[in-house]
Each structure stands twice: as C-alpha cells, then as structure tokens.
C-alpha cells in the first residue's frame, strides 16, 4: 500500500499539467483562462445544406451551479443570438434555430450542439459559454457550409439594388447574401467580376483576378476590391449570393418554349421551374453540364458548363453562362426544372 501511494505521488509530480497535454495533442499552447472547458481540436466544422452538424463543446469538470449557453454571432449586426441554455439537467431553446437544435449529451461532460437540416443562414461563428459566476469562459467555433458564390443583378440592369432589395433577391433565388469570407474564398477559386455588389454585412465589394481598365485599372493588383460600408437604403449595387447543396434535382427539358410554357412544362412533370441558385448548386455539386440555354424562374436564360468546349460559348473556364433576360415571349429555349 505504501509503495502504491509513493508511485501515485511520483506520478503527480512528473505528470504534465493539462495545458501540456493539450499542447502535445494540438501543437499549440492551451488558451489562457480555460479551467472547465476543453479547447476543441478543430474550431471549424464543415458541412452542407440539409446535413446534420455538431459543434463540439466538452467540459473537463463540472463546477457547482453552472450553466452552458450557446449563441450565434450574426454577421449583419455582430450581435449574439442565444440558441440554447442548459444546467446539465434541463435546457431551454431560443430563437429561430430552436426547432432544429439539441444538445448531443453523449456523456455528462458533453455540451456539444447538434444542428439538424442545416440551412444557409446557419453558417457563421458560434460561442459555447460556461456561466459560472466570476469564472465565465467560452470557446468559439465556426460552422462552414460548402457552397458557391454567384453575382446577381435584376432584369432591368446593373446597380439597381439597395441592401434590402439585394438580400431579398438572393433569398428569392434559393440563396442568401454571401459573407466576406465566402466571397474571398470564391475569389481564390477564380471568381472575377467587375460589378460591385452587396454582401451580408452591408459592405460592397467586387473580386478581380485579371486587372483591366474598366475594373479599376491595370496597375491595381488582383484582389477583392472594396467600397466599404454603404448606405443600405440609398446606395445601389448588384448582389453576391451564396448557395449550397440541394435536396433535390435540377434537370433540363428540351423544346422551343416561351417563359410561360417553360413553367408549365416543369409543372407537368411535378416539378417547378428552377431558380438561379438551384442551377448554380446543380452545376457545383452535381456537375450538371449542358450546352442548352434554358429558362429560369427569374426570367433569365442560362446554361451550366463543367467541361468548357468551343461549341458551348468558347470560354476557357467552367461556369454558369447567361443569355441575360430575353423577351418572355421568345420560343427559343428549353427550361431547367427543379424536383425537390
């Protein structure tokens, strides 16, 4: 017995502290001030629309009379919205996320947040906060949706949207205004667009790969150019929209249809005429590739190309090509339908 006690004492003397263990596991020192919460090994969780995602938050010990509060930082106003509060025994959900969130609670130290049927608006930064009197502490995590950013303007031309109209236009096309991080990532992947557009935080930008005269001049370096924050009511620009994977299928119906006939053709198949965001999603995630121009719900005519070739517009890069907004009476195009 004395030998066992001696061995235990020696282990306590030589065993590395928790922060050292964390440093060995992650390669970085443990953040200061965390006594009860474990810093997650990965602070970004990748997912797609419609999936189930879990944001990790695990306690190393259970203090007396504690609570754990989950909240989301809203990029449009930088405020935090409470999602769920628990004391380990009981919990209460708050806000629009309420029907789709629960605590994973795989063991008594587990306060991880599970989000079902992930939506576009769920992307962003979340905070798991331990509320324990004067010893409050928290960890931040990011939910990242795999998706695609596309520029959008209405049928009456460029620079017609104020901020609220741009936000509504994206939502009508099965998407939402992109965040700066989403726009920046799209630029690194090749998005090159000369027209400035609103993003979710109310600022205005445009991404340039190939510097040229109409887009700020040849001397400016490539990058995401910015106009900064603008008046959300008075100033008018285009929009940068973001969409993710579909829970459904986009397909093409061949024919010489006007816009009204295109919508009816989709309904005859038990589907709806596809929205712009749905076509971009099918191009990005289902590799939809067609040379045929087809009507979409906003009255535009577009076609998705994943393998560029001469007879399909001749452009060297993949993308969704546009014929703009032709007269809705023209019987020239087929239609793209969406079956959910």
Coordinates of C-alpha atoms in Angstrom, one line a residue:
X1 CA 0.0 0.0 0.0
X2 CA 2.8 2.4 0.9
X3 CA 4.5 1.5 -2.4
X4 CA 1.3 2.3 -4.3
X5 CA 0.9 5.7 -2.6
X6 CA 4.5 6.5 -3.4
X7 CA 4.1 5.7 -7.0
X8 CA 0.9 7.8 -7.2
X9 CA 2.8 10.7 -5.6
X10 CA 5.6 10.4 -8.0
X11 CA 3.2 10.4 -11.0
X12 CA 1.6 13.6 -9.8
X13 CA 5.0 15.2 -9.5
X14 CA 6.1 14.2 -13.0
X15 CA 2.9 14.1 -14.9
X16 CA 2.5 17.1 -17.3
X17 CA -0.3 19.6 -16.5
X18 CA -3.4 19.6 -18.6
X19 CA -2.1 22.5 -20.7
X20 CA 1.0 20.5 -21.6
X21 CA -1.2 17.5 -22.7
X22 CA -3.2 19.9 -24.8
X23 CA -0.1 21.3 -26.4
X24 CA 1.2 17.8 -27.2
X25 CA -2.2 16.9 -28.9
X26 CA -2.7 20.1 -30.9
X27 CA 0.8 21.6 -31.3
X28 CA -0.3 24.8 -29.7
X29 CA -0.5 26.0 -26.1
X30 CA -3.8 25.8 -24.3
X31 CA -5.6 29.1 -24.3
X32 CA -5.4 31.1 -21.1
X33 CA -8.3 31.2 -18.7
X34 CA -9.9 27.8 -19.7
X35 CA -10.4 25.9 -16.4
X36 CA -13.6 23.9 -17.2
X37 CA -13.9 23.9 -21.0
X38 CA -11.7 21.9 -23.3
X39 CA -10.4 23.8 -26.3
X40 CA -11.7 21.8 -29.3
X41 CA -9.0 20.3 -31.5
X42 CA -10.8 21.7 -34.6
X43 CA -12.6 25.0 -34.4
X44 CA -14.2 24.8 -37.9
X45 CA -16.9 22.3 -38.7
X46 CA -17.5 21.7 -42.4
X47 CA -21.0 20.7 -43.6
X48 CA -23.5 21.2 -46.4
X49 CA -27.1 22.4 -46.5
X50 CA -29.6 19.7 -45.4
X51 CA -27.0 17.8 -43.4
X52 CA -26.7 17.3 -39.6
X53 CA -23.7 19.1 -38.0
X54 CA -22.3 19.0 -34.4
X55 CA -20.3 21.8 -32.8
X56 CA -18.1 20.4 -30.0
X57 CA -18.1 21.7 -26.5
X58 CA -16.9 19.4 -23.7
X59 CA -16.2 20.2 -20.1
X60 CA -13.2 18.8 -18.2
X61 CA -15.0 19.2 -14.9
X62 CA -18.5 20.2 -13.6
X63 CA -18.5 23.2 -11.4
X64 CA -21.3 23.8 -9.0
X65 CA -24.3 25.8 -10.1
X66 CA -23.0 26.2 -13.7
X67 CA -24.8 26.9 -16.9
X68 CA -23.7 26.4 -20.5
X69 CA -25.0 29.0 -23.0
X70 CA -24.8 28.6 -26.8
X71 CA -25.1 31.7 -29.0
X72 CA -24.5 32.7 -32.6
X73 CA -22.8 35.8 -33.8
X74 CA -24.9 37.4 -36.5
X75 CA -22.7 38.9 -39.3
X76 CA -25.2 41.5 -40.3
X77 CA -25.1 43.3 -37.0
X78 CA -22.4 41.5 -34.9
X79 CA -24.9 40.8 -32.1
X80 CA -25.1 37.4 -30.4
X81 CA -28.4 35.5 -30.5
X82 CA -29.0 32.9 -27.8
X83 CA -29.7 29.4 -29.1
X84 CA -29.8 27.2 -26.0
X85 CA -29.1 27.3 -22.3
X86 CA -28.6 24.2 -20.1
X87 CA -27.6 23.4 -16.5
X88 CA -26.7 19.8 -17.3
X89 CA -30.1 18.5 -16.3
X90 CA -32.6 20.8 -18.1
X91 CA -32.3 23.0 -21.1
X92 CA -34.3 25.6 -23.0
X93 CA -34.1 26.5 -26.7
X94 CA -34.4 30.1 -28.1
X95 CA -34.9 31.8 -31.4
X96 CA -35.5 30.6 -35.0
X97 CA -33.0 27.8 -34.6
X98 CA -35.0 26.3 -31.8
X99 CA -36.8 23.5 -33.7
X100 CA -33.6 22.2 -35.3
X101 CA -31.1 22.2 -32.4
X102 CA -30.4 19.9 -29.5
X103 CA -27.6 19.0 -27.1
X104 CA -25.6 15.9 -28.1
X105 CA -25.1 15.0 -24.5
X106 CA -23.3 11.7 -25.2
X107 CA -21.9 11.8 -21.6
X108 CA -22.3 14.1 -18.6
X109 CA -19.4 16.3 -19.6
X110 CA -20.7 16.8 -23.2
X111 CA -22.5 20.1 -24.0
X112 CA -22.0 19.9 -27.8
X113 CA -24.6 21.5 -30.0
X114 CA -26.2 19.5 -32.9
X115 CA -28.0 21.3 -35.7
X116 CA -30.2 19.2 -38.0
X117 CA -31.3 20.1 -41.5
X118 CA -28.6 22.7 -41.8
X119 CA -29.8 25.9 -43.6
X120 CA -27.8 28.6 -45.5
X121 CA -28.3 31.1 -42.7
X122 CA -26.8 28.7 -40.1
X123 CA -23.2 29.3 -41.4
X124 CA -21.2 31.5 -39.1
X125 CA -19.5 31.8 -35.7
X126 CA -20.9 30.2 -32.6
X127 CA -19.9 30.5 -28.9
X128 CA -20.2 27.9 -26.2
X129 CA -20.0 29.8 -22.9
X130 CA -19.7 28.3 -19.4
X131 CA -21.5 30.7 -17.0
X132 CA -20.2 30.1 -13.5
X133 CA -20.3 33.4 -11.5
X134 CA -17.0 35.2 -11.9
X135 CA -15.3 32.4 -13.7
X136 CA -17.2 32.6 -17.1
X137 CA -15.2 31.2 -20.0
X138 CA -16.0 30.4 -23.6
X139 CA -14.8 28.7 -26.8
X140 CA -15.7 29.9 -30.4
X141 CA -16.4 27.7 -33.3
X142 CA -17.2 28.2 -37.0
X143 CA -19.8 26.3 -39.0
X144 CA -18.7 26.4 -42.6
X145 CA -21.0 25.4 -45.5
X146 CA -19.5 24.1 -48.7
X147 CA -21.1 26.2 -51.4
X148 CA -20.8 28.6 -54.4
X149 CA -21.0 32.4 -54.7
X150 CA -22.6 34.0 -57.8
X151 CA -23.1 37.6 -58.8
X152 CA -26.7 38.6 -59.4
X153 CA -28.5 41.6 -60.9
X154 CA -32.1 42.0 -61.9
X155 CA -33.6 42.2 -65.4
X156 CA -33.6 46.0 -65.5
X157 CA -29.8 46.2 -65.4
X158 CA -26.8 46.7 -63.1
X159 CA -26.7 48.6 -59.8
X160 CA -30.4 48.5 -59.1
X161 CA -30.5 47.0 -55.6
X162 CA -30.3 48.7 -52.3
X163 CA -29.1 46.4 -49.5
X164 CA -32.6 45.2 -48.5
X165 CA -33.5 44.5 -52.1
X166 CA -30.3 42.6 -52.7
X167 CA -30.9 40.5 -49.6
X168 CA -34.5 39.7 -50.8
X169 CA -33.4 39.0 -54.4
X170 CA -30.8 36.4 -53.2
X171 CA -33.4 34.7 -51.0
X172 CA -35.9 34.5 -53.9
X173 CA -33.2 32.6 -55.9
X174 CA -32.7 29.9 -53.2
X175 CA -29.6 31.6 -51.8
X176 CA -28.6 34.3 -49.4
X177 CA -26.2 37.3 -49.5
X178 CA -22.6 36.0 -49.2
X179 CA -20.3 36.8 -46.3
X180 CA -17.0 38.4 -46.9
X181 CA -15.3 35.0 -46.2
X182 CA -17.4 33.3 -48.8
X183 CA -16.7 36.0 -51.4
X184 CA -13.0 35.9 -50.6
X185 CA -12.9 32.1 -51.0
X186 CA -14.8 32.4 -54.3
X187 CA -12.2 34.9 -55.5
X188 CA -9.3 32.5 -54.6
X189 CA -11.2 29.8 -56.7
X190 CA -11.4 32.1 -59.7
X191 CA -14.4 34.4 -59.4
X192 CA -13.6 37.5 -61.5
X193 CA -16.4 40.1 -61.7
X194 CA -16.2 43.8 -62.5
X195 CA -19.5 44.9 -61.0
X196 CA -19.6 45.8 -57.3
X197 CA -22.2 44.0 -55.1
X198 CA -23.6 43.9 -51.6
X199 CA -22.6 41.2 -49.1
X200 CA -24.3 40.2 -45.9
X201 CA -22.6 42.7 -43.5
X202 CA -23.7 45.7 -45.6
X203 CA -20.4 46.4 -47.3
X204 CA -19.8 46.4 -51.0
X205 CA -17.0 44.6 -52.9
X206 CA -16.0 43.1 -56.3
X207 CA -13.5 40.3 -56.9
X208 CA -10.8 40.7 -59.6
X209 CA -8.5 38.1 -60.9
X210 CA -7.4 39.8 -64.2
X211 CA -6.7 43.5 -63.7
X212 CA -8.1 45.6 -66.5
X213 CA -9.1 49.2 -67.4
X214 CA -12.8 49.0 -66.8
X215 CA -12.3 47.4 -63.4
X216 CA -10.1 49.9 -61.5
X217 CA -7.2 49.9 -64.0
X218 CA -4.4 47.6 -65.0
X219 CA -2.0 48.8 -62.3
X220 CA -4.1 47.6 -59.4
X221 CA -3.2 44.2 -58.0
X222 CA -5.8 41.4 -58.2
X223 CA -7.9 41.0 -55.1
X224 CA -11.3 41.6 -53.5
X225 CA -11.8 45.4 -54.1
X226 CA -13.9 47.2 -51.6
X227 CA -16.2 50.2 -51.4
X228 CA -16.6 49.7 -47.7
X229 CA -19.9 50.1 -45.8
X230 CA -22.6 51.9 -47.8
X231 CA -26.0 53.4 -47.1
X232 CA -28.3 50.4 -47.1
X233 CA -31.3 52.5 -48.2
X234 CA -29.9 54.9 -50.7
X235 CA -26.9 53.3 -52.4
X236 CA -27.5 50.8 -55.2
X237 CA -25.3 48.0 -56.4
X238 CA -25.6 44.3 -57.6
X239 CA -25.6 41.4 -55.1
X240 CA -23.2 38.5 -54.4
X241 CA -25.4 35.5 -53.4
X242 CA -24.3 32.2 -51.8
X243 CA -25.9 28.8 -52.1
X244 CA -25.1 25.3 -51.0
X245 CA -26.0 21.7 -51.9
X246 CA -29.6 20.9 -53.0
X247 CA -32.0 18.4 -51.5
X248 CA -33.4 17.6 -54.9
X249 CA -32.5 17.5 -58.6
X250 CA -32.2 20.1 -61.5
X251 CA -32.8 18.7 -65.0
X252 CA -33.4 20.1 -68.5
X253 CA -36.4 19.8 -70.7
X254 CA -35.7 20.4 -74.3
X255 CA -38.0 22.4 -76.5
X256 CA -38.8 25.8 -78.1
X257 CA -40.7 27.3 -75.2
X258 CA -41.6 30.8 -74.1
X259 CA -41.3 31.6 -70.4
X260 CA -44.9 30.7 -69.5
X261 CA -44.7 27.4 -71.4
X262 CA -41.4 26.7 -69.7
X263 CA -43.1 26.9 -66.2
X264 CA -46.0 24.7 -67.4
X265 CA -43.6 22.1 -68.8
X266 CA -41.9 21.8 -65.4
X267 CA -45.3 21.6 -63.6
X268 CA -46.4 18.9 -66.0
X269 CA -43.5 16.8 -64.6
X270 CA -44.4 17.5 -61.0
X271 CA -41.6 20.0 -60.7
X272 CA -41.0 23.8 -60.6
X273 CA -39.0 26.0 -62.9
X274 CA -35.5 26.2 -61.3
X275 CA -34.2 29.2 -59.5
X276 CA -30.8 30.7 -60.3
X277 CA -29.3 29.4 -57.0
X278 CA -30.6 25.9 -57.7
X279 CA -28.9 25.9 -61.1
X280 CA -25.6 27.1 -59.6
X281 CA -25.8 24.4 -56.9
X282 CA -26.5 21.7 -59.5
X283 CA -23.5 22.9 -61.5
X284 CA -21.2 23.0 -58.4
X285 CA -22.3 19.8 -56.6
X286 CA -23.9 17.6 -59.3
X287 CA -21.6 18.6 -62.2
X288 CA -24.6 19.5 -64.4
X289 CA -23.2 20.2 -67.8
X290 CA -25.4 21.3 -70.7
X291 CA -24.9 23.4 -73.8
X292 CA -28.6 24.3 -73.9
X293 CA -29.9 27.6 -72.8
X294 CA -33.0 27.2 -70.5
X295 CA -35.5 29.5 -68.8
X296 CA -35.2 30.0 -65.0
X297 CA -37.7 31.3 -62.5
X298 CA -36.5 35.0 -62.6
X299 CA -37.0 35.1 -66.4
X300 CA -33.3 34.8 -67.2
X301 CA -31.8 32.2 -69.6
X302 CA -28.7 30.3 -68.5
X303 CA -26.8 27.1 -69.0
X304 CA -24.2 25.3 -66.8
X305 CA -20.8 24.2 -68.2
X306 CA -18.4 22.0 -66.2
X307 CA -16.3 20.9 -69.2
X308 CA -15.5 24.0 -71.4
X309 CA -15.6 23.5 -75.1
X310 CA -15.7 25.6 -78.3
X311 CA -19.3 24.9 -79.2
X312 CA -20.6 25.9 -75.7
X313 CA -19.6 29.5 -75.6
X314 CA -15.9 29.1 -76.1
X315 CA -14.9 30.4 -72.7
X316 CA -11.9 28.6 -71.1
X317 CA -13.3 28.3 -67.6
X318 CA -16.2 26.3 -66.2
X319 CA -19.2 28.3 -65.1
X320 CA -22.9 29.1 -65.5
X321 CA -23.3 31.1 -68.7
X322 CA -26.1 33.6 -69.2
X323 CA -28.1 34.9 -72.1
X324 CA -29.5 37.6 -69.9
X325 CA -33.2 38.3 -69.8
X326 CA -34.7 37.9 -73.3
X327 CA -38.3 38.6 -74.1
X328 CA -40.5 36.2 -72.3
X329 CA -42.5 35.6 -75.5
X330 CA -39.5 34.2 -77.3
X331 CA -39.9 30.5 -78.2
X332 CA -36.2 29.8 -78.5
X333 CA -35.1 27.9 -75.3
X334 CA -35.9 24.9 -73.2
X335 CA -36.2 25.0 -69.5
X336 CA -34.4 23.9 -66.3
X337 CA -36.7 22.3 -63.7
X338 CA -36.2 21.5 -60.0
X339 CA -37.8 18.5 -58.3
X340 CA -37.4 18.6 -54.6

